[in-house]
XYZ file of C-alpha atoms in Angstrom:
677
model
C 34.634 -81.324 -156.532
C 34.021 -77.874 -154.898
C 34.247 -77.370 -151.588
C 31.297 -76.271 -149.698
C 30.647 -73.499 -146.423
C 33.374 -73.976 -144.064
C 30.805 -72.634 -141.702
C 27.324 -71.912 -141.285
C 26.961 -68.850 -142.603
C 25.074 -65.575 -140.406
C 24.967 -62.365 -141.862
C 23.191 -61.017 -145.452
C 23.077 -58.270 -148.452
C 25.372 -55.886 -147.228
C 25.303 -52.402 -149.205
C 28.931 -50.165 -148.030
C 29.276 -48.128 -151.170
C 25.696 -46.225 -150.051
C 27.477 -45.122 -147.449
C 30.963 -43.326 -146.465
C 33.421 -45.149 -145.645
C 33.633 -43.636 -142.231
C 30.355 -45.597 -141.316
C 31.816 -48.515 -142.295
C 33.940 -49.833 -139.137
C 31.082 -48.808 -136.595
C 28.472 -51.501 -138.973
C 31.147 -54.053 -138.568
C 32.285 -53.409 -134.937
C 27.849 -53.483 -134.509
C 27.548 -57.348 -136.740
C 30.292 -58.513 -134.398
C 28.389 -58.339 -131.802
C 25.630 -60.043 -132.987
C 28.201 -63.055 -134.348
C 27.465 -62.282 -137.838
C 30.326 -63.744 -139.689
C 29.720 -63.450 -143.128
C 28.481 -60.697 -145.653
C 26.702 -60.473 -148.903
C 28.412 -57.149 -151.235
C 28.010 -56.032 -154.925
C 25.071 -57.527 -156.027
C 23.526 -53.881 -157.864
C 26.942 -52.015 -157.926
C 27.075 -52.537 -161.900
C 26.964 -48.866 -162.308
C 29.892 -47.917 -159.878
C 31.864 -50.188 -161.089
C 31.177 -49.819 -164.768
C 30.782 -46.235 -165.394
C 31.156 -45.815 -168.817
C 32.073 -48.590 -171.299
C 35.352 -50.722 -170.823
C 36.137 -48.125 -167.830
C 36.097 -50.347 -164.064
C 36.767 -49.252 -161.295
C 37.296 -51.392 -158.653
C 38.743 -48.731 -155.659
C 36.002 -48.996 -153.830
C 34.917 -52.451 -153.720
C 38.652 -52.994 -153.355
C 38.938 -51.255 -149.624
C 35.126 -52.581 -149.500
C 36.838 -56.272 -149.595
C 39.726 -55.679 -148.312
C 38.016 -54.212 -144.655
C 35.739 -57.006 -144.688
C 38.375 -59.452 -145.100
C 40.549 -58.324 -142.923
C 37.209 -58.248 -139.387
C 36.949 -62.004 -141.292
C 33.916 -61.681 -142.980
C 33.253 -65.577 -144.882
C 31.956 -63.076 -148.186
C 29.719 -64.016 -150.586
C 31.043 -62.405 -153.505
C 27.781 -61.172 -155.727
C 27.979 -60.147 -159.234
C 26.377 -56.918 -160.051
C 24.296 -58.267 -162.983
C 20.921 -57.910 -162.250
C 20.443 -54.157 -162.422
C 22.448 -52.767 -165.592
C 23.759 -48.741 -165.385
C 21.513 -46.002 -167.768
C 24.244 -45.634 -170.186
C 23.393 -49.157 -171.670
C 20.284 -48.409 -171.970
C 20.904 -45.409 -173.974
C 23.610 -46.968 -175.962
C 22.612 -50.617 -175.965
C 18.102 -50.441 -176.519
C 18.134 -53.933 -177.595
C 19.438 -55.099 -174.179
C 16.232 -54.057 -172.157
C 13.118 -56.500 -171.896
C 10.126 -56.486 -174.546
C 6.600 -56.250 -172.254
C 4.026 -59.031 -172.309
C 2.457 -55.654 -174.577
C 4.648 -55.708 -177.091
C 5.945 -52.649 -175.235
C 9.938 -51.670 -175.365
C 11.345 -50.553 -171.474
C 13.716 -47.992 -170.525
C 16.052 -47.487 -167.677
C 14.726 -48.269 -164.109
C 13.495 -51.196 -162.269
C 15.866 -54.020 -162.673
C 14.303 -57.908 -163.390
C 15.092 -55.475 -167.202
C 17.124 -57.582 -169.298
C 16.884 -58.918 -172.386
C 18.301 -62.795 -171.978
C 18.652 -63.011 -175.858
C 20.585 -60.067 -176.402
C 23.518 -60.760 -177.408
C 24.613 -56.393 -176.570
C 23.782 -57.394 -171.934
C 24.900 -61.106 -172.933
C 28.233 -59.837 -173.938
C 29.073 -57.458 -171.211
C 27.761 -58.709 -168.292
C 30.203 -61.261 -169.281
C 33.277 -58.572 -169.639
C 31.983 -56.859 -165.973
C 32.610 -60.843 -164.636
C 35.480 -60.935 -166.099
C 37.235 -58.527 -164.851
C 35.651 -59.975 -161.277
C 36.256 -62.926 -161.320
C 39.975 -62.517 -162.301
C 40.685 -59.867 -159.703
C 39.066 -60.774 -156.437
C 39.792 -65.668 -156.331
C 42.260 -65.596 -154.702
C 40.844 -63.454 -152.049
C 40.321 -66.575 -149.317
C 37.452 -64.843 -147.223
C 35.079 -65.313 -150.273
C 33.587 -68.202 -149.867
C 30.472 -69.509 -152.369
C 29.818 -66.466 -156.117
C 26.586 -64.561 -156.283
C 25.519 -64.764 -159.567
C 22.906 -61.841 -160.715
C 20.210 -61.819 -158.919
C 16.627 -63.559 -158.693
C 16.181 -64.130 -161.675
C 12.650 -64.270 -163.324
C 9.973 -62.834 -165.498
C 9.547 -62.865 -169.717
C 11.099 -60.896 -172.875
C 8.783 -60.700 -175.784
C 11.503 -59.246 -178.049
C 12.721 -59.461 -181.839
C 16.033 -61.158 -180.279
C 13.650 -63.579 -178.289
C 11.215 -64.210 -181.364
C 14.773 -65.064 -183.243
C 16.272 -67.457 -180.197
C 12.640 -68.793 -179.675
C 13.141 -70.515 -182.918
C 16.216 -71.772 -183.258
C 15.333 -73.360 -179.678
C 12.090 -74.901 -180.420
C 14.495 -75.932 -184.377
C 16.528 -78.046 -181.399
C 13.679 -78.833 -179.990
C 11.836 -80.705 -182.968
C 14.708 -80.792 -185.790
C 11.859 -80.236 -188.541
C 7.950 -78.001 -188.854
C 6.195 -81.064 -188.627
C 6.994 -82.508 -185.721
C 6.724 -78.950 -184.803
C 2.954 -78.795 -186.035
C 1.823 -81.891 -184.916
C 3.122 -81.701 -181.610
C 1.134 -78.358 -181.240
C -1.959 -79.860 -182.868
C -1.603 -76.680 -185.760
C -3.824 -77.530 -187.890
C -6.540 -75.810 -185.474
C -7.611 -72.632 -186.110
C -5.143 -73.005 -189.376
C -1.877 -72.389 -187.506
C 0.024 -74.712 -189.395
C 3.889 -72.794 -190.083
C 5.467 -73.678 -192.948
C 8.607 -71.550 -192.414
C 10.698 -71.156 -189.151
C 10.510 -68.038 -189.536
C 6.822 -67.573 -189.356
C 6.517 -68.764 -185.844
C 5.633 -65.536 -183.104
C 6.301 -65.215 -179.407
C 3.459 -65.604 -177.500
C 2.010 -62.604 -176.044
C -1.064 -60.247 -176.103
C -0.461 -59.332 -179.921
C -0.205 -63.252 -180.914
C -2.384 -66.032 -179.399
C -2.596 -65.157 -175.959
C -4.480 -62.846 -174.137
C -5.958 -61.728 -170.652
C -3.453 -61.740 -168.312
C 0.228 -62.562 -168.790
C 0.793 -66.278 -167.746
C -3.544 -67.068 -168.032
C -4.148 -67.657 -171.202
C -3.449 -69.060 -174.271
C -5.060 -70.236 -177.938
C -2.306 -73.169 -178.977
C -1.006 -74.206 -175.081
C 1.593 -76.072 -176.406
C 3.368 -72.824 -177.774
C 2.780 -70.916 -174.855
C 4.828 -74.308 -172.833
C 7.691 -74.489 -175.327
C 7.770 -70.527 -174.458
C 8.266 -71.019 -171.010
C 10.572 -73.340 -171.385
C 12.787 -71.607 -173.581
C 12.755 -68.541 -171.119
C 14.562 -70.536 -168.471
C 16.546 -72.189 -170.689
C 17.908 -68.628 -171.996
C 17.540 -67.362 -168.543
C 20.164 -69.833 -167.753
C 22.268 -70.325 -169.908
C 22.063 -66.107 -169.148
C 23.631 -68.137 -164.980
C 25.324 -70.675 -166.932
C 28.046 -67.899 -168.992
C 29.271 -65.627 -165.442
C 29.483 -69.376 -163.749
C 31.438 -70.136 -166.385
C 33.162 -67.097 -166.337
C 34.281 -67.369 -163.514
C 35.241 -71.115 -163.187
C 37.626 -69.934 -165.601
C 39.572 -67.888 -162.206
C 38.233 -70.354 -159.426
C 36.875 -73.935 -160.312
C 37.034 -74.692 -155.902
C 33.950 -71.757 -154.780
C 30.845 -72.787 -154.813
C 28.761 -70.268 -157.443
C 24.823 -70.390 -156.893
C 21.854 -67.847 -157.824
C 19.490 -67.021 -155.472
C 16.128 -68.878 -155.865
C 12.919 -66.738 -154.885
C 8.607 -66.849 -155.369
C 6.187 -69.488 -153.764
C 7.603 -70.774 -155.893
C 8.990 -68.455 -159.098
C 6.624 -69.642 -161.586
C 9.008 -68.557 -164.724
C 12.175 -70.549 -164.123
C 12.108 -74.223 -163.374
C 13.810 -75.627 -161.046
C 14.352 -79.017 -161.496
C 16.315 -77.700 -165.389
C 18.937 -74.962 -163.217
C 19.902 -77.324 -159.850
C 22.464 -79.297 -161.613
C 23.840 -76.577 -161.823
C 23.725 -74.637 -158.829
C 26.766 -76.001 -156.889
C 24.303 -74.880 -153.698
C 20.553 -74.167 -153.989
C 20.328 -70.791 -152.508
C 16.289 -69.402 -151.525
C 14.263 -66.031 -150.579
C 11.980 -66.537 -147.593
C 9.618 -63.764 -147.253
C 6.453 -65.416 -146.491
C 2.977 -62.365 -145.821
C 1.550 -61.778 -142.607
C -1.444 -64.078 -142.885
C 1.110 -66.903 -144.742
C -0.495 -70.598 -142.771
C 3.332 -72.020 -140.790
C 3.196 -74.887 -143.781
C 2.964 -73.617 -147.017
C 6.291 -71.700 -145.151
C 7.898 -75.000 -145.042
C 6.675 -76.452 -148.302
C 8.792 -73.511 -149.388
C 11.010 -74.843 -148.495
C 10.406 -78.187 -148.433
C 10.578 -77.519 -152.187
C 14.458 -76.211 -152.082
C 15.803 -78.601 -150.431
C 14.516 -80.979 -152.153
C 16.217 -79.569 -156.093
C 19.793 -81.172 -154.866
C 18.361 -83.150 -151.815
C 20.470 -81.593 -149.389
C 21.296 -78.490 -147.847
C 20.965 -75.508 -148.666
C 21.344 -71.260 -148.540
C 18.401 -69.444 -146.373
C 19.769 -66.012 -148.828
C 17.485 -63.633 -147.992
C 14.518 -62.968 -145.100
C 14.275 -60.289 -143.163
C 14.513 -59.356 -139.322
C 11.925 -57.146 -139.079
C 9.164 -56.209 -142.029
C 9.181 -55.802 -145.807
C 8.644 -52.625 -148.246
C 6.905 -54.235 -150.256
C 3.516 -55.854 -149.698
C 0.144 -54.887 -148.789
C 0.466 -55.547 -145.466
C 3.804 -55.566 -143.157
C 3.316 -55.848 -139.244
C 6.021 -56.149 -136.886
C 6.633 -59.711 -136.260
C 5.956 -60.125 -132.880
C 8.543 -60.422 -130.263
C 11.097 -63.817 -130.936
C 8.789 -64.692 -133.796
C 12.466 -63.647 -136.470
C 14.201 -66.295 -134.374
C 11.248 -69.181 -134.641
C 10.667 -68.085 -138.631
C 14.364 -68.404 -138.945
C 15.005 -71.714 -137.198
C 11.837 -72.670 -139.799
C 14.180 -72.524 -142.491
C 17.147 -75.021 -140.386
C 14.214 -77.262 -139.652
C 14.134 -78.231 -143.252
C 17.535 -77.580 -144.648
C 18.899 -74.602 -144.146
C 22.700 -74.446 -142.986
C 22.972 -70.759 -143.342
C 20.484 -67.389 -141.535
C 20.562 -64.368 -143.968
C 18.880 -61.344 -143.985
C 18.389 -57.994 -146.723
C 19.531 -56.242 -145.169
C 22.610 -55.747 -142.688
C 21.650 -52.050 -143.056
C 18.293 -49.613 -143.350
C 19.212 -47.487 -147.003
C 18.477 -44.040 -146.610
C 16.683 -43.563 -149.401
C 14.636 -45.943 -152.183
C 12.130 -47.817 -151.898
C 13.736 -50.225 -149.991
C 14.392 -47.648 -147.422
C 11.208 -49.399 -145.381
C 12.543 -52.570 -145.270
C 14.040 -54.033 -142.152
C 17.651 -54.458 -141.178
C 19.729 -55.568 -138.723
C 20.888 -51.941 -138.311
C 17.902 -50.001 -138.871
C 17.836 -46.437 -139.271
C 17.871 -45.273 -135.982
C 21.777 -47.332 -136.019
C 21.235 -48.044 -132.278
C 22.371 -51.492 -130.853
C 19.458 -51.301 -127.706
C 16.277 -52.218 -130.137
C 14.595 -55.371 -129.725
C 14.816 -56.027 -133.747
C 18.758 -56.154 -133.115
C 18.356 -58.035 -129.752
C 16.141 -60.472 -130.950
C 19.057 -60.421 -134.169
C 21.628 -61.064 -132.043
C 20.034 -63.691 -129.162
C 19.729 -65.757 -133.209
C 23.578 -65.501 -134.056
C 24.522 -66.131 -130.257
C 22.859 -69.190 -130.570
C 23.499 -70.032 -134.759
C 27.234 -69.571 -133.636
C 26.933 -71.693 -130.970
C 24.524 -74.875 -132.103
C 26.040 -74.665 -135.762
C 27.773 -77.562 -135.902
C 25.124 -80.004 -134.673
C 22.887 -79.735 -137.696
C 25.343 -78.855 -140.455
C 25.007 -79.993 -144.028
C 22.569 -82.625 -141.119
C 20.538 -84.884 -143.541
C 16.227 -84.526 -142.878
C 15.289 -88.222 -143.683
C 11.570 -88.276 -145.453
C 9.838 -91.844 -146.549
C 6.998 -90.036 -148.857
C 7.571 -87.326 -150.849
C 5.328 -85.309 -153.407
C 5.930 -84.012 -156.949
C 6.006 -80.536 -158.074
C 6.958 -80.032 -161.822
C 6.514 -76.491 -163.610
C 5.806 -78.022 -166.412
C 2.592 -79.697 -165.291
C 2.589 -75.451 -163.129
C 3.412 -74.028 -166.295
C -0.081 -76.271 -169.144
C -2.225 -76.650 -166.098
C -3.023 -72.484 -165.492
C -3.463 -72.441 -169.315
C -5.981 -74.937 -169.020
C -9.038 -73.387 -171.095
C -12.384 -74.038 -169.820
C -13.850 -75.943 -167.305
C -13.515 -73.008 -164.761
C -11.076 -70.298 -164.463
C -9.805 -71.733 -161.075
C -6.913 -74.058 -162.237
C -4.423 -73.005 -160.444
C -1.476 -75.362 -159.663
C -0.158 -74.341 -155.875
C -2.881 -74.427 -153.942
C -3.916 -77.271 -154.944
C -0.296 -79.326 -153.911
C -0.654 -77.783 -150.608
C -3.998 -79.042 -149.785
C -1.172 -82.493 -150.206
C 1.262 -81.508 -148.356
C -0.812 -79.248 -145.386
C -2.274 -83.310 -144.740
C 1.194 -84.668 -143.407
C 2.634 -81.614 -142.260
C -0.524 -81.371 -140.008
C 0.440 -85.581 -139.326
C 4.135 -84.158 -138.612
C 5.511 -86.892 -141.289
C 8.433 -85.628 -142.997
C 8.340 -85.390 -146.689
C 10.712 -84.375 -149.596
C 9.557 -82.269 -152.697
C 11.090 -84.117 -155.557
C 10.488 -83.342 -159.305
C 9.338 -86.050 -161.968
C 12.623 -86.911 -162.829
C 13.621 -88.080 -159.329
C 14.488 -92.146 -158.399
C 11.010 -92.968 -156.901
C 12.498 -96.128 -155.868
C 13.885 -94.798 -151.776
C 10.097 -93.648 -151.363
C 7.064 -95.710 -149.794
C 4.403 -93.236 -150.990
C 4.727 -90.222 -154.253
C 1.656 -87.764 -153.443
C 1.285 -86.159 -157.901
C -1.455 -84.538 -157.006
C -2.380 -82.302 -159.985
C -0.644 -84.581 -162.999
C -2.584 -82.946 -166.058
C 1.031 -83.585 -168.149
C 2.822 -86.566 -168.115
C 5.893 -86.697 -170.017
C 6.612 -90.198 -172.623
C 8.281 -92.535 -170.036
C 6.934 -91.174 -166.673
C 3.407 -93.057 -166.781
C 5.613 -96.245 -167.425
C 8.006 -95.412 -164.228
C 4.749 -94.337 -162.329
C 3.380 -98.360 -163.179
C 6.962 -99.796 -162.199
C 7.170 -98.213 -159.390
C 3.663 -99.607 -157.624
C 4.022 -102.661 -159.244
C 7.280 -103.263 -157.463
C 5.672 -102.077 -154.033
C 5.025 -98.518 -154.956
C 2.504 -96.801 -153.351
C 1.389 -93.665 -155.592
C -1.892 -90.996 -154.672
C -2.710 -89.307 -157.666
C -5.848 -86.722 -158.469
C -8.349 -85.235 -161.257
C -7.454 -83.754 -164.085
C -4.193 -86.558 -163.840
C -2.971 -87.959 -166.758
C -4.819 -85.634 -169.304
C -1.242 -84.343 -172.344
C 1.434 -84.773 -172.549
C 4.670 -83.101 -172.666
C 2.958 -80.735 -175.779
C -0.749 -80.097 -173.671
C -2.057 -82.681 -176.230
C -4.515 -85.130 -174.999
C -3.949 -89.046 -174.032
C -6.772 -90.134 -175.722
C -8.833 -93.387 -174.018
C -10.106 -91.338 -171.558
C -8.485 -88.868 -169.073
C -6.342 -89.908 -167.051
C -5.115 -91.655 -169.613
C -1.000 -93.397 -169.637
C -1.670 -93.433 -165.257
C -6.142 -95.610 -166.363
C -4.106 -99.134 -166.136
C -2.083 -98.470 -162.281
C -5.609 -96.465 -160.909
C -7.682 -99.317 -162.207
C -10.552 -96.224 -164.252
C -11.478 -94.167 -165.956
C -12.677 -90.874 -166.472
C -15.972 -90.076 -168.915
C -16.918 -86.796 -167.446
C -15.463 -83.915 -165.024
C -18.195 -81.328 -163.971
C -17.068 -78.227 -162.078
C -18.495 -76.742 -159.484
C -19.231 -72.834 -159.489
C -18.714 -70.026 -156.990
C -20.051 -71.182 -153.543
C -21.459 -74.771 -154.704
C -20.312 -77.905 -153.268
C -20.577 -81.563 -153.715
C -21.174 -83.949 -150.553
C -19.168 -86.660 -150.940
C -18.930 -90.189 -148.122
C -16.769 -92.132 -147.697
C -19.065 -96.420 -147.401
C -19.675 -96.921 -143.012
C -19.472 -93.411 -142.079
C -23.014 -90.868 -142.087
C -20.790 -88.189 -142.067
C -20.476 -86.464 -145.778
C -17.716 -84.191 -146.677
C -17.602 -81.367 -149.323
C -16.110 -81.797 -152.968
C -15.472 -78.664 -154.386
C -13.630 -77.282 -157.938
C -13.863 -80.225 -160.116
C -15.487 -83.634 -159.217
C -14.582 -86.312 -162.105
C -16.969 -89.261 -163.227
C -15.055 -92.495 -162.423
C -15.722 -96.204 -163.677
C -13.641 -98.666 -161.912
C -12.505 -101.015 -164.511
C -9.690 -103.274 -162.191
C -10.904 -106.432 -160.517
C -8.808 -105.582 -157.731
C -10.496 -102.160 -157.764
C -12.680 -100.342 -155.249
C -14.649 -97.346 -154.114
C -13.822 -95.902 -150.776
C -15.938 -93.286 -150.870
C -18.836 -91.801 -153.374
C -20.476 -88.701 -154.165
C -23.593 -87.973 -152.657
C -24.847 -85.315 -154.039
C -26.034 -83.924 -157.743
C -26.854 -86.664 -160.357
C -23.710 -88.501 -160.405
C -24.756 -89.486 -156.286
C -23.558 -93.140 -155.919
C -21.003 -93.114 -158.542
C -16.994 -93.008 -156.704
C -14.997 -90.208 -156.261
C -12.125 -91.666 -153.434
C -10.257 -95.148 -154.845
C -8.338 -97.948 -154.461
C -6.845 -99.879 -156.791
C -4.338 -103.428 -155.303
C -1.589 -103.245 -158.182
C 0.793 -105.643 -158.202
C 3.050 -105.866 -154.866
C 1.654 -102.398 -154.786
C -1.008 -99.663 -154.165
C -2.343 -95.950 -155.685
C -5.319 -93.969 -154.721
C -6.987 -91.767 -156.528
C -9.423 -88.635 -155.389
C -11.634 -87.000 -158.059
C -12.747 -83.881 -156.417
C -10.630 -81.325 -153.884
C -12.100 -82.377 -150.455
C -11.856 -80.377 -147.622
C -10.185 -80.517 -145.359
C -11.619 -83.113 -143.241
C -12.722 -85.832 -146.489
C -8.278 -85.569 -147.658
C -7.758 -86.263 -144.001
C -10.256 -89.268 -143.670
C -8.062 -90.185 -147.383
C -4.726 -89.638 -145.837
C -5.405 -90.878 -142.155
C -6.653 -94.164 -145.306
C -2.853 -94.622 -146.931
C -0.749 -93.648 -143.702
C -2.439 -96.703 -142.834
C -1.763 -98.981 -145.256
C 2.016 -97.494 -145.662
C 3.040 -97.566 -142.070
C 4.148 -94.713 -143.103
C 5.013 -93.226 -138.840
C 4.429 -89.034 -137.925
C 7.279 -88.132 -135.597
C 5.151 -88.168 -132.898
C 2.218 -90.100 -131.473
C 0.291 -87.146 -130.251
C -2.074 -84.410 -131.979
C -0.153 -80.956 -132.567
C -0.316 -77.303 -133.565
C 3.571 -77.446 -133.051
C 6.294 -78.075 -135.961
C 7.932 -81.070 -135.084
C 10.457 -81.375 -138.066
C 14.206 -84.189 -137.870
C 17.502 -83.694 -138.952
C 19.741 -86.955 -138.528
C 23.923 -86.370 -138.035
C 26.902 -88.742 -136.784
C 24.482 -90.970 -135.173
C 22.693 -88.163 -133.652
C 19.394 -86.516 -133.789
C 17.737 -82.842 -134.257
C 13.988 -82.435 -133.431
C 13.661 -78.750 -133.570
C 9.875 -78.250 -132.569
C 8.809 -74.897 -133.282
C 5.295 -72.587 -131.733
C 4.266 -71.001 -134.372
C 2.148 -68.737 -133.141
C 0.805 -66.342 -130.588
C -0.058 -68.814 -127.788
C 1.674 -71.331 -125.766
C 1.662 -75.068 -126.342
C 2.607 -78.081 -124.346
C 5.526 -80.265 -125.795
C 3.999 -83.579 -126.555
C 5.360 -86.134 -124.133
C 7.449 -89.000 -126.311
C 9.355 -85.566 -126.478
C 10.044 -84.817 -123.116
C 11.755 -88.975 -122.372
C 15.075 -89.268 -120.569
C 18.187 -89.385 -123.164
C 16.419 -85.558 -124.828
C 18.640 -82.069 -124.678
C 17.761 -78.864 -125.798
C 20.473 -77.766 -126.911
C 20.066 -74.082 -127.271
C 19.687 -74.453 -123.670
C 22.303 -77.707 -122.735
C 18.931 -78.496 -120.762
C 15.706 -81.328 -120.764
C 13.804 -80.613 -122.671
C 10.155 -77.608 -121.458
C 6.955 -79.347 -120.732
C 5.728 -76.052 -122.166
C 6.397 -74.042 -125.409
C 6.192 -70.272 -124.480
C 4.635 -67.467 -128.401
C 7.337 -67.471 -130.995
C 9.645 -70.789 -128.501
C 11.690 -72.573 -130.136
C 13.186 -76.020 -128.721
C 16.271 -78.572 -131.233
C 16.067 -81.519 -129.067
C 19.486 -84.298 -129.446
C 20.353 -88.183 -128.589
C 21.807 -90.662 -130.282
C 19.659 -92.647 -132.681
C 20.286 -95.545 -130.963
C 18.037 -94.256 -127.536
């Protein structure tokens, strides 16, 4: 059993190797002023550690580790394998990726290593062995950080051969493969494993990477393969570390919105702790950021690490305005509210050169501590030191869950036809937003999770239903569960072949419907939808399913009110066994979808964390018989606290006082009370 984190970590990425050693003591003094207690080091130091193949130089890293250990910092030790030194490209060109256009890259950037390169795997393994052997005994190292922000694909010859071997393991025979990919189409039948090509612009794909493909089964399998190949690299490093240290947690940092190239559910079991890098854009709605945190928490159903964030600006977004006064504190505590047990920044000290020199930091270029940004960092550090024991390891209970699945992500966005506007994440967010607005906690889960622990499963655009999933869903509803799903669900199997007999395939019986046709709305066009006993009409767009009711206990809650299919069902409810299932046949506007969710909430008995309407964000964590309500005003305007959170028994652990009736812009309260109150 791995040990957990010893305390709430507050710190982030520090690159002392970019600075003279004479600066280190001054940096440490500044960190201490802000109650920073942890540092992540050695993320991009391969060229310093191994200037030539097999020649290792750990003198500077030894000094860094000793200095930080003496200052009693918790150390997150990275493995430096995320960016390769120049000599590797010169000596072993196969370590570099070949891109979607078929071009082999040269030295530069990062995320540039081929996961199938024998030379990269060998050299990375040797470096990690040296690091783990040298530093495993240091008690200040509280986590090992493998590589950095895995992602992206390679289309080289090594990957092609490795892909062929991966397919042999998956399909066993060419007959099975040809059937799975329906290779009789366009004379694509494969007669020898070495005939299989990678799906890039030179072969069976076109357009921007990951957008169009001729053989969707091939392309989805290639994404599965690349995710597995990267995971194999991660586990190579993890297993090397575990030869010397079997107690300290090992992890890598996930990133993206979410990252399309890595199946985080497949990776989660090999992460001792989930870690996430969070960089919301200035115009990202708060519910979008909340969704990402709930996704991270749901990967292992336990607290996660906020591994990277910024105290001010980033350098890579198209627009990066300053965070408003107190905004940084509020947005960092949003992560804590949704299950983070750490707050960490990139970067602790602002670089002098390189592309990230404008990226915000705890120590800015001015190197002063009387700045607004530093004072806010210090304030949060003091508060986390004071309150960390209250929320560390606290659970985030939820009785509703939203399904997010990477195979669906990949396959849905490969669909050729109907409309080019099929984007998986925004359609998931339509539904997450509804529960967020109702202050109803949700988990974001995978298709292999246990559904029985939830009163409601929401599975928007469940386009790909793998073998056994239809039966799992039917059993869940039959036994009293509640299912909400949508258009473009139940259409294909895990090889992206259509289920015959009518959509939504294996979900037809539990939903009590079949879909005859699907209309696509063109830009600027909407279709009217009317709910029974309501004169108001709402708008549907993107797709409009032509639905037929087949169950004796199936009824329409809403009908289309325009187009040639006016009067046909648009939203359907079905009693199935002891449970209920709903199907939404079009992408409803926010108000129309709100009508559906109100019906679902009424039938399931789900309740929000406050009985009043508010645009404050309210979340709840529980621990040792105590409950914490995180109340966040994520706006630049003041807001009133709901009166049911002003009741006796609540204490704001940040101030030690009773709750304030009004939250100022970007204000936060963390309200604590016993669960029996």
